[in-house]
Amino acid sequence: MDGEMAVGERTVRHGRPPSISVSMFDGAPMLALSLDYEDRDTPAADIAGELIKLADAAPWILPLPELTTPDPDEAEEPSPHRLRSPAAALLEAHRPGAELARKLERASLADADDATLVEIVAAWEREASWAAAQQARAITELGRRRSAGGPRSARSTVYEVEARLSITKYAAEGRITTAEALEEFPAVADALAAGHIDLRKANVLLLEEWLSPDERRTVHEKLLPDADIYTAPQLREMMRREALTANPAAAKKRHAKAYGDRHLRVDPGPDAMSFLSGYLRADDAETVRIAVDAMAVAAKGPGDARTLDQRRADAFTDVFRTILGTGTTPAGTALPALQRRSPHIQVTVAGGTLLGLDDQPAELGGYGPIPADLARQIAQDGTWRALFTDAATGEFVALSSKAYRPGADLTRTVLARDVTCVFMGCRTPAWRCEIDHVDSYDVTKAAIVAQTATDKVDSKCHSHHDVKTVGLWDADRDPTTGEVTWTAPTGHTYVRKPVRPPGPPPPRSTEDGSVQEPPGPEGSPLGPPGPERPSSAEDDSDDPPPF
């Protein structure tokens, strides 16, 4: 259609007005300026050129003007989701990486149309997949360097990732396992880096089902092309089906391996609750379910308002509470001692809280803080032992011994103080840990120096104790603050903050040097107790289990 535009005193005629269109070429979004040759020096062409410059700065457009954008219904390679919004279509085809991240960071969400907003969400998801792939490459390189130093040095990779990312050892091991698998199966690594699949789907393809490397690659060839349109559970089901097809005999091997991986785990939940899960053989799991159901039905009595689920949970718990109470297994075998004591749960609670003078949270070993009411409820059936703190610092009062092995009082104090292993993020309960000397015990000084003291020992799980003992990591404890500083092989330092004992905070010193007591509980004239010490010498006997 012909058109004209008046500029000053002259009229410019042209066959069609300049137009800007968008397209994709070789996976990259592009812009195109279309105009008649005779219009190249007109104001309209200049304006169109400026628009391209503005569009170049838009978050979803790359600076590659070329080609035109056909209608989605007419395109040879239409948008997979048949998008009509140019910006949304460009984002849909954009490869993940640093350039896309810069574009997305500048995106104006308020100005984007709905289709573009959805593609912005999808683009960030691809960026997350790309970032996970790049992180995996770095983890693999770190592991390769550590492996050169032998098995123990290789194991340090787990602790370095755990400490630097402030994640659990279990999570760090998962990152490393995924990174090693991505190295072995580059097709999956490429799909993750391209944003074709997310990390969860990558783990399904890499780790689900027992397959030989060649069999797994064959399955990948079948599943990867369409993996982006399936959820992870759907992909897992397809993986199992393909695995059976690839090697029917492998089913028996997979079951044998899975049975070897059976386990129970406890994960802390909110509101002083936890999740207990088990990975069991199918018939064993059904055995547990049937037995628990039967006990729950038998427990129903007149006036019992508990639901069936509640009675199931209570019946399950009662089995193990009875075992700890009797100290024997169902077969009559005595339970082994841990840290010279019978297995038990441990709750640390302030004396005032126990007496009902305040409601300070208590500390349940292996879980964390619990409400005061729950601590008092546990106390009704517990055996209690006093642990003393310094009112000026809130720290446990120091106990010491010249012997290498700590006595009962010192052990109890250290376990209550540390709560868990003192490595960053490790949640292994202190009662399952090993009592470690911060500085190696010197037998030549055993007769003259008390080297086994509260401020000279702490709780470390076997793994973290081992890497310190062999010299890969170093740990130092500040006796004043209770902070434990770990030094990694790279020189990185990490600080594990102490778990403050339950109860009111210690008094604060004011500017004039006087001590300001924290207020006691409402309606109570009591502040925190003064410093106390045990009245008797430390006893090395095997005391009854404290709670």
Protein backbone atom coordinates (compact mmCIF):
# COMPACT_ATOMS: atom_id res chain seq x y z
CA MET A 1 0.00 0.00 0.00
CA ASP A 2 1.40 3.38 -1.06
CA GLY A 3 1.94 6.05 1.57
CA GLU A 4 3.40 9.51 1.97
CA MET A 5 4.82 11.66 4.74
CA ALA A 6 5.20 15.48 4.79
CA VAL A 7 8.57 16.70 6.01
CA GLY A 8 8.96 20.48 6.06
CA GLU A 9 7.96 21.69 2.60
CA ARG A 10 8.59 18.43 0.75
CA THR A 11 6.56 15.28 0.47
CA VAL A 12 8.27 11.90 0.53
CA ARG A 13 6.47 9.13 -1.31
CA HIS A 14 7.28 5.45 -0.95
CA GLY A 15 5.74 2.13 -1.78
CA ARG A 16 5.40 0.93 1.82
CA PRO A 17 6.33 2.25 5.28
CA PRO A 18 9.47 0.92 7.02
CA SER A 19 8.76 -2.02 9.33
CA ILE A 20 10.64 -3.85 12.08
CA SER A 21 10.17 -7.57 12.58
CA VAL A 22 11.67 -10.32 14.73
CA SER A 23 12.88 -13.79 13.92
CA MET A 24 15.07 -16.66 15.11
CA PHE A 25 18.09 -17.86 13.18
CA ASP A 26 20.28 -20.74 14.29
CA GLY A 27 18.69 -20.57 17.73
CA ALA A 28 19.34 -16.85 18.18
CA PRO A 29 16.67 -14.10 18.15
CA MET A 30 17.14 -11.34 15.55
CA LEU A 31 15.61 -8.06 14.38
CA ALA A 32 14.97 -7.01 10.80
CA LEU A 33 14.32 -3.56 9.28
CA SER A 34 12.35 -3.70 6.04
CA LEU A 35 12.07 -0.62 3.75
CA ASP A 36 12.20 0.31 0.07
CA TYR A 37 15.60 1.26 -1.31
CA GLU A 38 14.54 4.83 -2.13
CA ASP A 39 13.37 5.34 1.48
CA ARG A 40 16.73 4.60 3.08
CA ASP A 41 17.55 8.28 3.79
CA THR A 42 14.07 9.40 4.85
CA PRO A 43 13.07 10.51 8.36
CA ALA A 44 10.88 7.39 8.60
CA ALA A 45 13.92 5.19 8.01
CA ASP A 46 15.89 7.17 10.59
CA ILE A 47 13.11 6.68 13.12
CA ALA A 48 12.97 2.97 12.37
CA GLY A 49 16.73 2.74 12.88
CA GLU A 50 16.42 4.44 16.25
CA LEU A 51 13.68 1.99 17.19
CA ILE A 52 16.02 -0.88 16.43
CA LYS A 53 18.62 0.69 18.74
CA LEU A 54 16.01 0.94 21.48
CA ALA A 55 14.89 -2.62 20.82
CA ASP A 56 18.51 -3.71 21.03
CA ALA A 57 18.48 -2.68 24.69
CA ALA A 58 15.26 -4.58 25.40
CA PRO A 59 15.85 -7.54 27.71
CA TRP A 60 14.56 -10.18 25.31
CA ILE A 61 16.25 -9.08 22.05
CA LEU A 62 19.81 -9.67 20.85
CA PRO A 63 21.63 -7.14 18.60
CA LEU A 64 21.52 -9.15 15.38
CA PRO A 65 19.16 -7.35 12.92
CA GLU A 66 18.34 -9.73 10.11
CA LEU A 67 15.49 -11.62 8.44
CA THR A 68 11.77 -11.24 9.14
CA THR A 69 9.28 -12.92 11.42
CA PRO A 70 6.57 -14.95 9.71
CA ASP A 71 3.17 -15.50 11.23
CA PRO A 72 3.25 -18.50 13.65
CA ASP A 73 0.71 -20.30 11.49
CA GLU A 74 2.83 -19.83 8.38
CA ALA A 75 6.32 -20.30 9.75
CA GLU A 76 8.38 -23.29 8.67
CA GLU A 77 9.55 -23.73 12.29
CA PRO A 78 6.81 -22.20 14.41
CA SER A 79 7.13 -21.50 18.11
CA PRO A 80 6.78 -24.78 20.04
CA HIS A 81 3.99 -23.16 22.05
CA ARG A 82 2.62 -21.19 19.06
CA LEU A 83 3.37 -17.85 20.68
CA ARG A 84 2.21 -14.70 18.87
CA SER A 85 3.95 -12.24 21.17
CA PRO A 86 7.33 -11.43 19.53
CA ALA A 87 9.04 -10.87 22.87
CA ALA A 88 7.66 -14.13 24.26
CA ALA A 89 8.71 -16.03 21.12
CA LEU A 90 12.24 -14.62 21.34
CA LEU A 91 12.57 -15.59 24.98
CA GLU A 92 11.26 -19.06 24.26
CA ALA A 93 14.10 -19.68 21.78
CA HIS A 94 16.86 -17.93 23.72
CA ARG A 95 19.75 -20.07 24.87
CA PRO A 96 20.55 -19.82 28.60
CA GLY A 97 23.75 -18.16 29.69
CA ALA A 98 25.27 -14.90 30.86
CA GLU A 99 23.73 -12.87 28.01
CA LEU A 100 20.20 -14.06 28.77
CA ALA A 101 20.74 -13.36 32.46
CA ARG A 102 21.70 -9.76 31.68
CA LYS A 103 18.59 -9.35 29.52
CA LEU A 104 16.29 -10.84 32.13
CA GLU A 105 17.79 -8.73 34.89
CA ARG A 106 16.80 -5.59 32.95
CA ALA A 107 13.31 -6.85 32.13
CA SER A 108 10.43 -4.61 33.11
CA LEU A 109 7.89 -7.06 34.48
CA ALA A 110 5.22 -4.40 34.73
CA ASP A 111 5.46 -3.65 31.00
CA ALA A 112 5.62 -7.25 29.75
CA ASP A 113 2.53 -8.92 28.32
CA ASP A 114 1.22 -12.10 29.96
CA ALA A 115 2.83 -14.45 27.44
CA THR A 116 6.19 -12.75 27.94
CA LEU A 117 5.88 -13.01 31.72
CA VAL A 118 5.39 -16.76 31.40
CA GLU A 119 8.46 -16.98 29.17
CA ILE A 120 10.47 -14.89 31.64
CA VAL A 121 9.64 -17.49 34.30
CA ALA A 122 10.68 -20.27 31.91
CA ALA A 123 13.86 -18.39 30.94
CA TRP A 124 14.95 -18.10 34.57
CA GLU A 125 14.31 -21.83 34.94
CA ARG A 126 16.67 -22.49 32.02
CA GLU A 127 19.20 -20.18 33.65
CA ALA A 128 18.97 -22.24 36.85
CA SER A 129 19.66 -25.41 34.85
CA TRP A 130 22.59 -23.74 33.10
CA ALA A 131 24.00 -22.54 36.44
CA ALA A 132 23.67 -26.04 37.92
CA ALA A 133 25.63 -27.45 34.97
CA GLN A 134 28.40 -24.88 35.39
CA GLN A 135 28.57 -25.52 39.14
CA ALA A 136 28.85 -29.25 38.47
CA ARG A 137 31.83 -28.64 36.19
CA ALA A 138 33.59 -26.71 38.97
CA ILE A 139 32.82 -29.43 41.53
CA THR A 140 34.21 -32.06 39.16
CA GLU A 141 37.44 -30.11 38.71
CA LEU A 142 37.81 -29.66 42.48
CA GLY A 143 37.24 -33.39 42.97
CA ARG A 144 39.80 -34.22 40.29
CA ARG A 145 42.44 -32.13 42.08
CA ARG A 146 41.63 -33.59 45.49
CA SER A 147 41.68 -37.17 44.14
CA ALA A 148 45.32 -36.71 43.20
CA GLY A 149 46.12 -36.66 46.91
CA GLY A 150 44.58 -40.06 47.69
CA PRO A 151 41.23 -41.32 49.04
CA ARG A 152 41.19 -39.17 52.17
CA SER A 153 42.09 -36.05 50.25
CA ALA A 154 39.34 -36.87 47.74
CA ARG A 155 36.88 -37.13 50.61
CA SER A 156 37.73 -33.56 51.56
CA THR A 157 35.81 -32.38 48.49
CA VAL A 158 32.60 -33.24 50.31
CA TYR A 159 33.55 -31.20 53.36
CA GLU A 160 34.69 -28.21 51.34
CA VAL A 161 31.41 -28.07 49.40
CA GLU A 162 29.47 -28.67 52.62
CA ALA A 163 31.24 -25.85 54.45
CA ARG A 164 31.33 -23.28 51.66
CA LEU A 165 27.67 -23.71 50.66
CA SER A 166 26.43 -24.13 54.25
CA ILE A 167 24.63 -27.35 53.36
CA THR A 168 24.54 -30.78 54.99
CA LYS A 169 27.07 -33.48 54.23
CA TYR A 170 24.26 -35.49 52.64
CA ALA A 171 23.42 -32.59 50.31
CA ALA A 172 27.09 -32.06 49.45
CA GLU A 173 27.50 -35.73 48.59
CA GLY A 174 24.46 -35.40 46.33
CA ARG A 175 26.00 -32.44 44.47
CA ILE A 176 29.23 -34.36 43.94
CA THR A 177 27.45 -37.53 42.81
CA THR A 178 25.47 -35.54 40.25
CA ALA A 179 28.59 -33.70 39.04
CA GLU A 180 30.49 -36.96 38.54
CA ALA A 181 27.55 -38.49 36.66
CA LEU A 182 27.25 -35.44 34.40
CA GLU A 183 30.93 -35.84 33.57
CA GLU A 184 30.32 -39.46 32.58
CA PHE A 185 27.20 -38.74 30.51
CA PRO A 186 27.87 -35.56 28.50
CA ALA A 187 24.57 -35.77 26.58
CA VAL A 188 22.68 -35.18 29.82
CA ALA A 189 25.16 -32.46 30.82
CA ASP A 190 24.58 -30.69 27.50
CA ALA A 191 20.80 -30.95 27.90
CA LEU A 192 21.05 -29.46 31.40
CA ALA A 193 23.35 -26.64 30.26
CA ALA A 194 20.96 -25.85 27.40
CA GLY A 195 18.01 -25.65 29.77
CA HIS A 196 16.32 -28.56 27.98
CA ILE A 197 15.94 -30.35 31.33
CA ASP A 198 16.16 -29.21 34.94
CA LEU A 199 18.39 -30.65 37.65
CA ARG A 200 15.72 -32.97 39.02
CA LYS A 201 15.17 -34.54 35.60
CA ALA A 202 18.93 -34.81 35.12
CA ASN A 203 19.20 -36.78 38.36
CA VAL A 204 16.42 -39.11 37.20
CA LEU A 205 18.29 -39.80 33.97
CA LEU A 206 21.65 -40.13 35.71
CA LEU A 207 20.87 -41.95 38.93
CA GLU A 208 17.54 -43.76 38.61
CA GLU A 209 17.63 -47.49 37.88
CA TRP A 210 20.58 -49.82 37.83
CA LEU A 211 22.04 -49.84 34.32
CA SER A 212 25.45 -50.29 32.79
CA PRO A 213 26.90 -47.11 31.26
CA ASP A 214 26.20 -48.35 27.73
CA GLU A 215 22.64 -49.33 28.59
CA ARG A 216 22.07 -45.97 30.22
CA ARG A 217 23.33 -44.12 27.15
CA THR A 218 20.91 -46.13 25.01
CA VAL A 219 18.04 -45.09 27.27
CA HIS A 220 19.20 -41.47 27.17
CA GLU A 221 19.09 -41.50 23.38
CA LYS A 222 15.41 -42.47 23.54
CA LEU A 223 14.28 -40.19 26.36
CA LEU A 224 16.34 -37.01 26.06
CA PRO A 225 14.71 -35.55 22.91
CA ASP A 226 11.30 -35.20 24.61
CA ALA A 227 12.45 -34.99 28.21
CA ASP A 228 11.48 -31.33 28.42
CA ILE A 229 7.75 -32.04 28.06
CA TYR A 230 7.54 -34.61 30.88
CA THR A 231 7.62 -34.17 34.64
CA ALA A 232 10.34 -35.84 36.68
CA PRO A 233 7.95 -38.57 38.01
CA GLN A 234 6.77 -39.29 34.44
CA LEU A 235 10.37 -39.45 33.27
CA ARG A 236 11.21 -41.81 36.15
CA GLU A 237 8.41 -44.17 35.13
CA MET A 238 9.60 -44.10 31.53
CA MET A 239 13.15 -44.72 32.73
CA ARG A 240 12.05 -47.86 34.57
CA ARG A 241 10.18 -49.16 31.55
CA GLU A 242 13.12 -48.53 29.23
CA ALA A 243 15.49 -50.10 31.72
CA LEU A 244 13.49 -53.33 31.71
CA THR A 245 13.44 -53.30 27.92
CA ALA A 246 17.15 -52.61 27.66
CA ASN A 247 18.09 -55.48 29.97
CA PRO A 248 15.38 -57.60 31.60
CA ALA A 249 18.00 -59.50 33.62
CA ALA A 250 19.06 -56.24 35.25
CA ALA A 251 15.84 -56.16 37.31
CA LYS A 252 17.26 -58.73 39.71
CA LYS A 253 20.51 -56.80 40.01
CA ARG A 254 18.67 -53.54 40.60
CA HIS A 255 16.63 -55.07 43.38
CA ALA A 256 19.75 -56.49 45.03
CA LYS A 257 21.41 -53.09 44.95
CA ALA A 258 18.30 -51.30 46.19
CA TYR A 259 17.91 -53.77 49.02
CA GLY A 260 21.49 -53.04 50.01
CA ASP A 261 20.58 -49.34 50.22
CA ARG A 262 17.70 -49.84 52.68
CA HIS A 263 17.68 -47.27 55.46
CA LEU A 264 15.66 -45.18 57.90
CA ARG A 265 16.00 -41.43 58.26
CA VAL A 266 14.59 -38.71 60.46
CA ASP A 267 14.07 -35.19 59.11
CA PRO A 268 13.18 -32.36 61.51
CA GLY A 269 9.83 -30.73 60.78
CA PRO A 270 8.15 -27.60 62.12
CA ASP A 271 6.36 -27.21 65.46
CA ALA A 272 8.51 -29.68 67.41
CA MET A 273 7.62 -32.52 65.00
CA SER A 274 9.76 -34.73 62.75
CA PHE A 275 9.33 -36.91 59.69
CA LEU A 276 10.41 -40.56 59.98
CA SER A 277 10.78 -42.37 56.66
CA GLY A 278 12.07 -45.77 55.69
CA TYR A 279 13.38 -47.24 52.45
CA LEU A 280 12.44 -50.91 52.85
CA ARG A 281 11.83 -53.98 50.76
CA ALA A 282 8.20 -53.90 49.63
CA ASP A 283 7.10 -56.91 51.70
CA ASP A 284 8.95 -55.60 54.78
CA ALA A 285 7.16 -52.28 54.46
CA GLU A 286 3.83 -54.09 54.22
CA THR A 287 4.76 -56.11 57.34
CA VAL A 288 5.31 -52.87 59.26
CA ARG A 289 2.09 -51.36 57.95
CA ILE A 290 -0.04 -54.38 58.83
CA ALA A 291 1.46 -54.69 62.32
CA VAL A 292 1.02 -50.98 63.05
CA ASP A 293 -2.55 -51.07 61.77
CA ALA A 294 -3.32 -54.04 64.02
CA MET A 295 -1.79 -52.33 67.07
CA ALA A 296 -3.74 -49.15 66.30
CA VAL A 297 -7.01 -51.07 66.14
CA ALA A 298 -6.19 -52.90 69.39
CA ALA A 299 -5.40 -49.60 71.11
CA LYS A 300 -8.91 -48.26 70.53
CA GLY A 301 -10.74 -48.14 73.83
CA PRO A 302 -13.88 -46.56 75.27
CA GLY A 303 -13.72 -42.80 75.08
CA ASP A 304 -10.55 -42.80 72.95
CA ALA A 305 -10.90 -39.72 70.75
CA ARG A 306 -7.72 -40.32 68.74
CA THR A 307 -8.01 -40.83 65.00
CA LEU A 308 -6.72 -44.00 63.37
CA ASP A 309 -3.69 -42.12 62.05
CA GLN A 310 -2.94 -40.81 65.53
CA ARG A 311 -3.22 -44.30 67.04
CA ARG A 312 -0.93 -45.66 64.31
CA ALA A 313 1.72 -43.05 65.16
CA ASP A 314 1.40 -43.66 68.91
CA ALA A 315 1.55 -47.46 68.54
CA PHE A 316 4.67 -47.18 66.36
CA THR A 317 6.38 -44.88 68.89
CA ASP A 318 5.45 -47.05 71.88
CA VAL A 319 7.42 -49.98 70.42
CA PHE A 320 10.69 -48.05 70.53
CA ARG A 321 9.96 -46.21 73.77
CA THR A 322 9.59 -49.63 75.40
CA ILE A 323 12.92 -50.77 73.94
CA LEU A 324 14.76 -47.73 75.33
CA GLY A 325 12.95 -48.08 78.65
CA THR A 326 13.97 -51.71 79.13
CA GLY A 327 17.40 -51.31 77.54
CA THR A 328 16.94 -54.52 75.56
CA THR A 329 15.97 -55.47 72.01
CA PRO A 330 12.79 -57.50 71.32
CA ALA A 331 15.05 -60.56 71.26
CA GLY A 332 16.23 -59.77 74.81
CA THR A 333 19.73 -58.57 73.84
CA ALA A 334 21.07 -55.64 75.84
CA LEU A 335 21.44 -52.37 73.93
CA PRO A 336 25.07 -51.25 73.50
CA ALA A 337 26.34 -48.24 75.44
CA LEU A 338 27.08 -44.99 73.60
CA GLN A 339 29.55 -42.56 75.20
CA ARG A 340 29.57 -44.90 78.23
CA ARG A 341 25.82 -44.53 78.69
CA SER A 342 22.72 -46.41 77.68
CA PRO A 343 20.99 -45.01 74.55
CA HIS A 344 18.60 -42.21 75.44
CA ILE A 345 17.14 -38.95 74.24
CA GLN A 346 18.73 -35.81 75.63
CA VAL A 347 16.92 -32.59 76.45
CA THR A 348 18.79 -29.57 77.82
CA VAL A 349 16.54 -27.10 79.64
CA ALA A 350 17.10 -24.19 82.03
CA GLY A 351 16.30 -24.82 85.69
CA GLY A 352 13.81 -21.95 85.83
CA THR A 353 12.02 -23.30 82.76
CA LEU A 354 11.86 -26.77 84.29
CA LEU A 355 10.28 -25.29 87.42
CA GLY A 356 7.75 -23.32 85.40
CA LEU A 357 9.22 -19.91 86.21
CA ASP A 358 9.67 -19.05 82.53
CA ASP A 359 9.04 -20.53 79.08
CA GLN A 360 12.49 -20.42 77.50
CA PRO A 361 12.90 -23.00 74.69
CA ALA A 362 14.71 -26.22 75.56
CA GLU A 363 17.12 -28.10 73.27
CA LEU A 364 16.39 -31.65 72.08
CA GLY A 365 19.55 -33.40 70.91
CA GLY A 366 19.41 -34.25 67.21
CA TYR A 367 16.41 -31.96 66.61
CA GLY A 368 16.92 -28.48 68.00
CA PRO A 369 14.75 -26.09 70.02
CA ILE A 370 11.47 -27.39 71.45
CA PRO A 371 8.76 -25.57 73.47
CA ALA A 372 9.09 -25.37 77.24
CA ASP A 373 5.80 -27.22 77.79
CA LEU A 374 7.08 -30.21 75.79
CA ALA A 375 10.35 -30.21 77.75
CA ARG A 376 8.43 -30.27 81.05
CA GLN A 377 6.25 -33.09 79.70
CA ILE A 378 9.34 -35.15 78.84
CA ALA A 379 10.76 -34.35 82.29
CA GLN A 380 7.94 -36.18 84.04
CA ASP A 381 9.39 -39.54 82.96
CA GLY A 382 13.05 -38.53 82.64
CA THR A 383 16.16 -38.84 84.74
CA TRP A 384 17.75 -35.42 85.20
CA ARG A 385 21.34 -34.42 85.88
CA ALA A 386 22.41 -30.85 86.68
CA LEU A 387 24.78 -28.98 84.33
CA PHE A 388 26.07 -25.62 85.50
CA THR A 389 26.67 -22.44 83.51
CA ASP A 390 28.58 -19.27 84.27
CA ALA A 391 26.00 -16.49 84.77
CA ALA A 392 28.42 -13.90 83.36
CA THR A 393 28.98 -15.63 80.00
CA GLY A 394 26.22 -18.20 79.62
CA GLU A 395 28.89 -20.84 78.95
CA PHE A 396 28.96 -24.20 80.71
CA VAL A 397 31.24 -24.24 83.75
CA ALA A 398 34.58 -25.84 82.86
CA LEU A 399 35.40 -29.32 84.11
CA SER A 400 38.74 -31.01 83.55
CA SER A 401 40.69 -34.22 83.93
CA LYS A 402 44.26 -35.38 83.44
CA ALA A 403 43.05 -38.64 81.93
CA TYR A 404 42.72 -39.12 78.17
CA ARG A 405 39.14 -40.37 78.36
CA PRO A 406 36.67 -37.79 79.73
CA GLY A 407 34.65 -38.82 82.78
CA ALA A 408 30.87 -39.01 83.00
CA ASP A 409 30.25 -35.42 84.15
CA LEU A 410 32.63 -33.91 81.60
CA THR A 411 31.20 -36.07 78.79
CA ARG A 412 27.65 -35.13 79.73
CA THR A 413 28.58 -31.44 79.77
CA VAL A 414 30.34 -31.53 76.39
CA LEU A 415 27.48 -33.40 74.71
CA ALA A 416 24.91 -30.97 76.11
CA ARG A 417 27.00 -27.98 75.10
CA ASP A 418 27.74 -29.03 71.52
CA VAL A 419 24.32 -30.62 70.77
CA THR A 420 25.66 -31.81 67.38
CA CYS A 421 29.00 -32.36 65.66
CA VAL A 422 30.84 -29.03 65.65
CA PHE A 423 31.48 -29.03 61.88
CA MET A 424 29.44 -26.41 60.02
CA GLY A 425 26.01 -27.71 59.07
CA CYS A 426 26.57 -31.23 60.44
CA ARG A 427 23.51 -32.42 62.37
CA THR A 428 24.93 -35.69 63.72
CA PRO A 429 23.76 -35.69 67.37
CA ALA A 430 26.59 -35.19 69.83
CA TRP A 431 25.83 -38.47 71.60
CA ARG A 432 26.68 -40.29 68.35
CA CYS A 433 29.94 -38.34 67.96
CA GLU A 434 33.46 -38.91 69.21
CA ILE A 435 34.92 -36.69 71.94
CA ASP A 436 37.98 -35.12 70.31
CA HIS A 437 40.85 -33.19 71.85
CA VAL A 438 41.15 -29.83 70.06
CA ASP A 439 44.93 -30.13 70.49
CA SER A 440 46.31 -33.64 70.27
CA TYR A 441 46.65 -35.34 73.66
CA ASP A 442 50.30 -35.41 74.80
CA VAL A 443 50.96 -38.53 76.87
CA THR A 444 54.25 -37.05 78.16
CA LYS A 445 52.26 -34.37 79.98
CA ALA A 446 49.50 -36.64 81.24
CA ALA A 447 50.65 -36.58 84.87
CA ILE A 448 51.05 -32.82 85.16
CA VAL A 449 48.54 -31.09 82.85
CA ALA A 450 44.74 -31.43 82.67
CA GLN A 451 44.47 -31.79 78.88
CA THR A 452 40.96 -33.22 78.93
CA ALA A 453 38.83 -30.19 79.81
CA THR A 454 35.51 -28.75 78.74
CA ASP A 455 37.24 -26.03 76.72
CA LYS A 456 39.80 -28.43 75.24
CA VAL A 457 37.52 -31.13 73.82
CA ASP A 458 34.46 -31.12 71.61
CA SER A 459 32.11 -33.42 69.70
CA LYS A 460 32.95 -34.50 66.14
CA CYS A 461 31.31 -37.17 64.04
CA HIS A 462 33.67 -39.86 62.78
CA SER A 463 34.01 -38.34 59.29
CA HIS A 464 34.86 -34.83 60.44
CA HIS A 465 37.06 -36.14 63.25
CA ASP A 466 38.99 -38.17 60.68
CA VAL A 467 39.78 -35.29 58.29
CA LYS A 468 41.10 -33.26 61.25
CA THR A 469 43.17 -36.16 62.59
CA VAL A 470 44.94 -36.77 59.25
CA GLY A 471 45.68 -33.05 58.88
CA LEU A 472 43.50 -32.20 55.90
CA TRP A 473 41.46 -29.77 58.00
CA ASP A 474 42.35 -27.89 61.16
CA ALA A 475 39.96 -26.96 63.97
CA ASP A 476 40.43 -24.55 66.86
CA ARG A 477 38.00 -23.73 69.67
CA ASP A 478 37.83 -20.32 71.35
CA PRO A 479 37.35 -21.06 75.08
CA THR A 480 35.80 -17.64 75.66
CA THR A 481 33.17 -17.54 72.91
CA GLY A 482 32.81 -21.26 72.25
CA GLU A 483 33.27 -20.67 68.51
CA VAL A 484 35.00 -23.44 66.56
CA THR A 485 37.05 -22.23 63.58
CA TRP A 486 37.76 -24.73 60.83
CA THR A 487 40.46 -24.21 58.18
CA ALA A 488 40.07 -26.00 54.84
CA PRO A 489 42.93 -27.27 52.65
CA THR A 490 42.47 -24.15 50.48
CA GLY A 491 42.94 -21.83 53.45
CA HIS A 492 39.23 -20.97 53.64
CA THR A 493 38.11 -20.52 57.24
CA TYR A 494 34.64 -21.25 58.56
CA VAL A 495 33.20 -20.54 62.00
CA ARG A 496 30.72 -22.77 63.78
CA LYS A 497 28.81 -20.68 66.30
CA PRO A 498 28.08 -22.28 69.68
CA VAL A 499 24.62 -23.37 70.68
CA ARG A 500 23.72 -21.10 73.58
CA PRO A 501 22.46 -23.02 76.62
CA PRO A 502 18.70 -22.77 77.15
CA GLY A 503 17.45 -20.20 79.64
CA PRO A 504 17.58 -16.43 80.05
CA PRO A 505 20.55 -14.62 78.47
CA PRO A 506 23.49 -13.74 80.73
CA PRO A 507 23.58 -10.28 82.35
CA ARG A 508 25.11 -7.40 80.38
CA SER A 509 27.74 -4.98 81.63
CA THR A 510 26.68 -1.31 81.45
CA GLU A 511 28.90 1.67 80.62
CA ASP A 512 29.51 2.43 84.30
CA GLY A 513 30.75 -1.11 84.88
CA SER A 514 27.72 -2.36 86.73
CA VAL A 515 25.94 -5.56 85.74
CA GLN A 516 22.43 -5.34 84.36
CA GLU A 517 20.37 -8.42 85.14
CA PRO A 518 17.87 -9.52 82.50
CA PRO A 519 14.30 -9.35 83.78
CA GLY A 520 12.82 -12.47 85.33
CA PRO A 521 9.58 -13.98 84.05
CA GLU A 522 6.40 -11.97 84.39
CA GLY A 523 5.19 -12.02 87.98
CA SER A 524 8.49 -13.47 89.22
CA PRO A 525 11.21 -11.52 91.08
CA LEU A 526 13.80 -14.00 89.97
CA GLY A 527 16.59 -13.18 87.56
CA PRO A 528 19.18 -15.66 86.35
CA PRO A 529 20.93 -17.73 89.03
CA GLY A 530 24.49 -16.92 90.00
CA PRO A 531 27.43 -19.07 88.97
CA GLU A 532 27.44 -22.54 90.47
CA ARG A 533 29.81 -25.43 90.42
CA PRO A 534 29.28 -29.14 91.09
CA SER A 535 29.80 -29.87 94.75
CA SER A 536 31.57 -33.17 94.24
CA ALA A 537 34.56 -34.29 92.19
CA GLU A 538 33.99 -35.74 88.78
CA ASP A 539 32.78 -39.33 88.82
CA ASP A 540 34.06 -41.68 86.14
CA SER A 541 31.34 -44.24 86.83
CA ASP A 542 28.69 -45.06 84.23
CA ASP A 543 25.82 -42.92 85.50
CA PRO A 544 22.19 -43.58 84.59
CA PRO A 545 21.31 -41.93 81.28
CA PRO A 546 20.54 -38.22 81.68
CA PHE A 547 17.78 -36.52 79.70
